[in-house]
């Protein structure tokens, strides 16, 4: 297709497309006679990815550019890692020497905690650890001065349970590319980044709702029903597509 | 104490304290002879609350002002609700008539879903429902066109489990004020808002870590350990304070 059609189908202005090509986020079209370039479905997909990363995930252009560069490296790259790192930079308000040293120490402790979990791999989780450590410093400062890293155990356990539910329940299966098969990683990357962002919002909303309801019930002396977890392995209901659309 | 001491202890400039008093976020001090006002511990507490809401929760001043106004109303107010509402305003990119109507319809459906959960109360959850609905619209647009509200069930179940773990595991107990006893709500409100914000960050970090590890394991053909949940009711370990600080 020509530039005009690409622009229309992707709903991205032509000048923006040209800018992406200049900046290396998008491959140039194949040049034919009469100096006309033609674009294929991979251009359309890439533009949709860029739009989603900008609009839904709220990533700045330079980060989107790093993600697409990693995508272009294929299995040698780490586009999801780049995106997640960029999305969740822990705020570093306090920059005194003392608190920097404390953050380093705590980050090392959180790393050790993560490494000891049954489900972690050898993958580097420095960024996660640092982010968690920075937040624990605030928890200690504003809420529980004695909050220990070991108290994360419950959260980690439930995070792994949620992860199991999410992967099992994904309408089209986990959609994880298999390295040995040489699967294409572009579309799984898009889904992983957007799934991370969107379901994080949904889950956070439900958690706030749950905590509000729980404190209402306690405050008013009402019954607090115990949590009940149906393991995704036992019930296959979440695996199926919805029987009917209830819209 | 005098203004200078209050300013020093709260680590808030005098001019800012005066501004908060003018704006009604902070009660004026008791005026003594020689035109000198004196301040008490409640002023210090309020200043610490304002700082935490600004710096940790990132709330704009006008929202902090609404929260403190609700606090001053005591049990008639809803300071936590005000804060949470302000913290999580769903982005409304699409404002066409069609999508507005769709959002309304979906919000109603999410409300119905929430109402049917075993743990919800009669409390109004319009904001939660709207936020979830707005995100589902994006899920449908970018990930799963057929995503049904009923698929939230698993998330809701795990949110309630997390809520149970959080309330049971709070080092000083749930800390929910009891209306019938006329408990003071200022400090529980502070803890509820900050706990919501900080543990949301921690849990989101762990979830991202879990999802990354899970996809790494699938991708590389490694074993994926099943999730295991120790119910907080059975083990009291999380209820205790940590035996030793492992720093």
Short mmCIF file of C-alpha atoms in Angstrom, two decimals, chain A residues 11 48 51-52 55-56 75 80 84 88 91 93 102 105-106 109 112-114 117-125 127-129 131-132 135-136 138-152 154-167 169-174 176-180 187 190-192 194-222 224-232 238 240-242 244-247, chain B residues 11 48 51-52 55-56 75 80 84 88 91 93 102 105-106 109 112-114 117-125 127-129 131-132 135-136 138-152 154-167 169-174 176-180 187 190-192 194-222 224-232 238 240-242 244-247:
data_model
loop_
_atom_site.label_atom_id
_atom_site.label_comp_id
_atom_site.label_asym_id
_atom_site.label_seq_id
_atom_site.Cartn_x
_atom_site.Cartn_y
_atom_site.Cartn_z
CA UNK A 11 -4.97 6.41 11.81
CA UNK A 48 -0.39 0.02 15.83
CA UNK A 51 0.27 3.94 19.06
CA UNK A 52 -0.70 1.49 21.77
CA UNK A 55 -1.57 5.99 24.20
CA UNK A 56 -2.36 3.04 26.44
CA UNK A 75 15.45 -13.06 20.21
CA UNK A 80 9.33 -6.32 27.17
CA UNK A 84 8.55 -2.48 31.81
CA UNK A 88 7.97 1.78 36.37
CA UNK A 91 10.51 7.81 42.35
CA UNK A 93 12.75 11.77 46.17
CA UNK A 102 20.08 2.26 52.63
CA UNK A 105 21.37 -2.42 51.03
CA UNK A 106 17.63 -3.01 50.91
CA UNK A 109 18.06 -7.89 50.47
CA UNK A 112 17.99 -12.27 47.86
CA UNK A 113 14.32 -12.66 48.81
CA UNK A 114 13.27 -12.90 45.15
CA UNK A 117 11.25 -17.83 45.70
CA UNK A 118 10.34 -21.15 44.08
CA UNK A 119 9.37 -19.53 40.80
CA UNK A 120 12.15 -17.10 39.98
CA UNK A 121 14.68 -17.94 37.28
CA UNK A 122 18.23 -16.77 36.75
CA UNK A 123 16.88 -13.72 34.97
CA UNK A 124 18.12 -10.44 36.31
CA UNK A 125 15.54 -8.77 38.52
CA UNK A 127 14.94 -3.28 38.54
CA UNK A 128 12.06 -5.04 40.26
CA UNK A 129 14.12 -5.36 43.42
CA UNK A 131 11.53 -0.58 42.83
CA UNK A 132 10.25 -2.77 45.65
CA UNK A 135 8.66 1.48 48.17
CA UNK A 136 9.57 -0.47 51.33
CA UNK A 138 8.46 4.61 52.20
CA UNK A 139 6.42 1.93 53.98
CA UNK A 140 8.92 2.04 56.84
CA UNK A 141 8.90 5.80 56.93
CA UNK A 142 5.16 6.35 56.75
CA UNK A 143 3.53 3.16 58.00
CA UNK A 144 5.48 0.37 59.67
CA UNK A 145 8.99 1.25 60.87
CA UNK A 146 9.77 -2.45 61.33
CA UNK A 147 8.45 -3.72 58.01
CA UNK A 148 10.68 -6.65 57.05
CA UNK A 149 11.42 -7.95 53.57
CA UNK A 150 10.19 -11.39 54.68
CA UNK A 151 6.71 -9.90 55.01
CA UNK A 152 6.61 -9.76 51.21
CA UNK A 154 2.38 -13.36 51.19
CA UNK A 155 2.33 -10.80 48.40
CA UNK A 156 4.75 -12.89 46.32
CA UNK A 157 2.62 -16.00 46.81
CA UNK A 158 -0.52 -14.21 45.67
CA UNK A 159 1.32 -12.56 42.76
CA UNK A 160 2.31 -16.02 41.49
CA UNK A 161 -1.28 -17.21 41.91
CA UNK A 162 -2.54 -14.21 39.94
CA UNK A 163 0.05 -14.86 37.27
CA UNK A 164 -1.15 -18.48 37.02
CA UNK A 165 -4.75 -17.32 36.69
CA UNK A 166 -3.84 -14.73 34.06
CA UNK A 167 -1.86 -17.13 31.88
CA UNK A 169 -7.33 -17.60 31.62
CA UNK A 170 -5.97 -15.72 28.60
CA UNK A 171 -8.67 -16.26 25.95
CA UNK A 172 -6.07 -17.26 23.37
CA UNK A 173 -3.74 -19.13 25.73
CA UNK A 174 -0.59 -17.74 27.28
CA UNK A 176 4.34 -16.82 25.01
CA UNK A 177 6.73 -17.24 22.08
CA UNK A 178 8.99 -20.29 22.22
CA UNK A 179 12.61 -19.52 21.62
CA UNK A 180 13.46 -23.02 20.36
CA UNK A 187 2.96 -9.55 18.62
CA UNK A 190 2.69 -6.03 22.26
CA UNK A 191 0.25 -8.27 24.10
CA UNK A 192 2.54 -8.69 27.08
CA UNK A 194 -0.55 -4.01 27.09
CA UNK A 195 -1.80 -6.94 29.16
CA UNK A 196 0.56 -5.92 31.94
CA UNK A 197 -0.60 -2.32 31.94
CA UNK A 198 -4.32 -2.91 31.51
CA UNK A 199 -4.80 -5.81 33.91
CA UNK A 200 -2.64 -4.08 36.48
CA UNK A 201 -5.19 -1.24 36.40
CA UNK A 202 -8.12 -3.62 36.64
CA UNK A 203 -6.61 -5.62 39.49
CA UNK A 204 -5.61 -2.48 41.41
CA UNK A 205 -9.18 -1.25 41.08
CA UNK A 206 -10.58 -4.52 42.41
CA UNK A 207 -8.09 -4.55 45.29
CA UNK A 208 -9.13 -1.04 46.31
CA UNK A 209 -12.74 -2.08 46.07
CA UNK A 210 -12.03 -5.19 48.19
CA UNK A 211 -10.15 -3.20 50.82
CA UNK A 212 -12.88 -0.59 50.98
CA UNK A 213 -15.59 -3.25 51.39
CA UNK A 214 -13.54 -5.09 54.00
CA UNK A 215 -13.00 -2.00 56.12
CA UNK A 216 -16.67 -1.02 55.73
CA UNK A 217 -17.70 -4.44 56.99
CA UNK A 218 -15.29 -4.34 59.92
CA UNK A 219 -16.24 -0.76 60.77
CA UNK A 220 -19.95 -1.49 60.74
CA UNK A 221 -19.59 -4.85 62.52
CA UNK A 222 -20.84 -6.81 59.52
CA UNK A 224 -16.54 -10.59 56.62
CA UNK A 225 -16.76 -13.57 54.23
CA UNK A 226 -13.56 -15.65 54.04
CA UNK A 227 -11.57 -15.64 50.79
CA UNK A 228 -12.05 -18.68 48.64
CA UNK A 229 -9.76 -19.61 45.82
CA UNK A 230 -10.75 -21.98 43.06
CA UNK A 231 -7.51 -23.17 41.53
CA UNK A 232 -7.40 -22.53 37.79
CA UNK A 238 -11.88 -19.45 32.90
CA UNK A 240 -13.26 -21.15 27.82
CA UNK A 241 -14.43 -18.24 25.80
CA UNK A 242 -17.54 -16.64 27.23
CA UNK A 244 -22.58 -15.47 25.27
CA UNK A 245 -21.78 -11.82 25.05
CA UNK A 246 -23.79 -10.12 27.73
CA UNK A 247 -23.60 -6.68 26.24
CA UNK B 11 9.86 19.92 58.13
CA UNK B 48 2.50 15.03 58.29
CA UNK B 51 3.02 15.94 53.28
CA UNK B 52 2.46 12.23 52.86
CA UNK B 55 4.72 13.39 48.31
CA UNK B 56 3.86 9.72 48.55
CA UNK B 75 -17.78 10.04 60.68
CA UNK B 80 -10.58 7.78 52.05
CA UNK B 84 -9.05 7.18 46.21
CA UNK B 88 -7.49 6.97 40.15
CA UNK B 91 -8.29 8.30 31.40
CA UNK B 93 -9.26 9.49 25.67
CA UNK B 102 -20.67 2.09 25.46
CA UNK B 105 -23.48 0.46 29.42
CA UNK B 106 -20.32 -1.38 30.43
CA UNK B 109 -22.64 -4.21 33.73
CA UNK B 112 -23.95 -5.54 38.47
CA UNK B 113 -20.95 -7.90 38.54
CA UNK B 114 -19.55 -6.21 41.66
CA UNK B 117 -19.81 -10.69 44.62
CA UNK B 118 -20.10 -12.27 48.07
CA UNK B 119 -18.05 -9.55 49.73
CA UNK B 120 -19.46 -6.28 48.43
CA UNK B 121 -21.69 -4.14 50.63
CA UNK B 122 -24.34 -1.59 49.79
CA UNK B 123 -21.59 0.99 49.48
CA UNK B 124 -21.56 2.90 46.25
CA UNK B 125 -18.89 1.59 43.86
CA UNK B 127 -16.12 5.01 40.53
CA UNK B 128 -14.52 1.59 40.75
CA UNK B 129 -16.98 0.26 38.20
CA UNK B 131 -12.61 2.77 36.06
CA UNK B 132 -12.79 -0.96 35.44
CA UNK B 135 -10.01 -0.32 31.11
CA UNK B 136 -12.08 -3.20 29.76
CA UNK B 138 -9.15 -0.80 26.09
CA UNK B 139 -8.67 -4.52 26.70
CA UNK B 140 -11.32 -5.19 24.05
CA UNK B 141 -9.78 -2.74 21.64
CA UNK B 142 -6.15 -3.79 22.00
CA UNK B 143 -6.16 -7.37 23.28
CA UNK B 144 -9.31 -9.48 23.43
CA UNK B 145 -12.29 -8.20 21.43
CA UNK B 146 -14.58 -10.65 23.26
CA UNK B 147 -13.41 -9.98 26.81
CA UNK B 148 -16.47 -10.44 29.02
CA UNK B 149 -17.14 -8.86 32.40
CA UNK B 150 -17.61 -12.35 33.85
CA UNK B 151 -13.90 -12.98 33.22
CA UNK B 152 -13.19 -10.57 36.07
CA UNK B 154 -10.84 -14.71 38.96
CA UNK B 155 -9.35 -11.27 39.53
CA UNK B 156 -12.03 -10.40 42.05
CA UNK B 157 -11.48 -13.64 43.94
CA UNK B 158 -7.73 -13.02 44.18
CA UNK B 159 -8.29 -9.35 45.11
CA UNK B 160 -10.39 -10.49 48.08
CA UNK B 161 -7.70 -13.01 49.04
CA UNK B 162 -5.05 -10.30 48.88
CA UNK B 163 -7.24 -8.02 50.96
CA UNK B 164 -7.60 -10.77 53.58
CA UNK B 165 -3.83 -11.26 53.67
CA UNK B 166 -3.21 -7.53 53.93
CA UNK B 167 -5.63 -6.97 56.78
CA UNK B 169 -0.86 -9.34 58.14
CA UNK B 170 -0.86 -5.66 59.08
CA UNK B 171 1.75 -5.45 61.86
CA UNK B 172 -0.62 -3.51 64.07
CA UNK B 173 -3.82 -5.27 63.07
CA UNK B 174 -6.34 -4.03 60.52
CA UNK B 176 -10.04 0.02 60.98
CA UNK B 177 -11.94 2.52 63.14
CA UNK B 178 -15.24 1.31 64.58
CA UNK B 179 -18.11 3.69 64.03
CA UNK B 180 -20.10 2.49 67.05
CA UNK B 187 -4.86 8.29 61.59
CA UNK B 190 -3.73 8.29 56.65
CA UNK B 191 -2.73 4.65 56.97
CA UNK B 192 -5.43 3.46 54.59
CA UNK B 194 -0.73 5.33 52.14
CA UNK B 195 -1.13 1.57 52.55
CA UNK B 196 -3.26 1.50 49.42
CA UNK B 197 -0.75 3.44 47.37
CA UNK B 198 2.43 1.79 48.63
CA UNK B 199 1.33 -1.84 48.65
CA UNK B 200 -0.30 -1.39 45.28
CA UNK B 201 3.15 -0.47 43.95
CA UNK B 202 4.78 -3.41 45.70
CA UNK B 203 2.18 -5.89 44.51
CA UNK B 204 2.28 -4.58 40.94
CA UNK B 205 6.04 -5.00 40.97
CA UNK B 206 5.77 -8.58 42.18
CA UNK B 207 3.08 -9.37 39.61
CA UNK B 208 5.28 -8.06 36.81
CA UNK B 209 8.15 -10.09 38.18
CA UNK B 210 5.93 -13.20 38.36
CA UNK B 211 4.64 -12.74 34.81
CA UNK B 212 8.15 -12.20 33.48
CA UNK B 213 9.44 -15.32 35.23
CA UNK B 214 6.45 -17.35 34.06
CA UNK B 215 6.90 -16.36 30.43
CA UNK B 216 10.67 -16.96 30.68
CA UNK B 217 10.02 -20.45 31.99
CA UNK B 218 7.45 -21.24 29.30
CA UNK B 219 9.62 -19.73 26.59
CA UNK B 220 12.69 -21.74 27.63
CA UNK B 221 10.72 -24.92 28.28
CA UNK B 222 11.51 -24.90 32.01
CA UNK B 224 6.51 -23.88 35.92
CA UNK B 225 5.87 -24.47 39.64
CA UNK B 226 2.16 -24.44 40.59
CA UNK B 227 0.88 -21.62 42.80
CA UNK B 228 0.39 -22.53 46.42
CA UNK B 229 -1.63 -20.46 48.83
CA UNK B 230 -1.29 -20.75 52.57
CA UNK B 231 -4.46 -19.28 53.99
CA UNK B 232 -3.75 -16.49 56.46
CA UNK B 238 2.24 -13.18 59.07
CA UNK B 240 3.55 -11.63 64.22
CA UNK B 241 6.15 -8.95 64.08
CA UNK B 242 9.36 -10.14 62.48
CA UNK B 244 14.71 -10.27 63.92
CA UNK B 245 15.56 -7.46 61.59
CA UNK B 246 17.58 -8.94 58.81
CA UNK B 247 19.20 -5.73 57.69
#
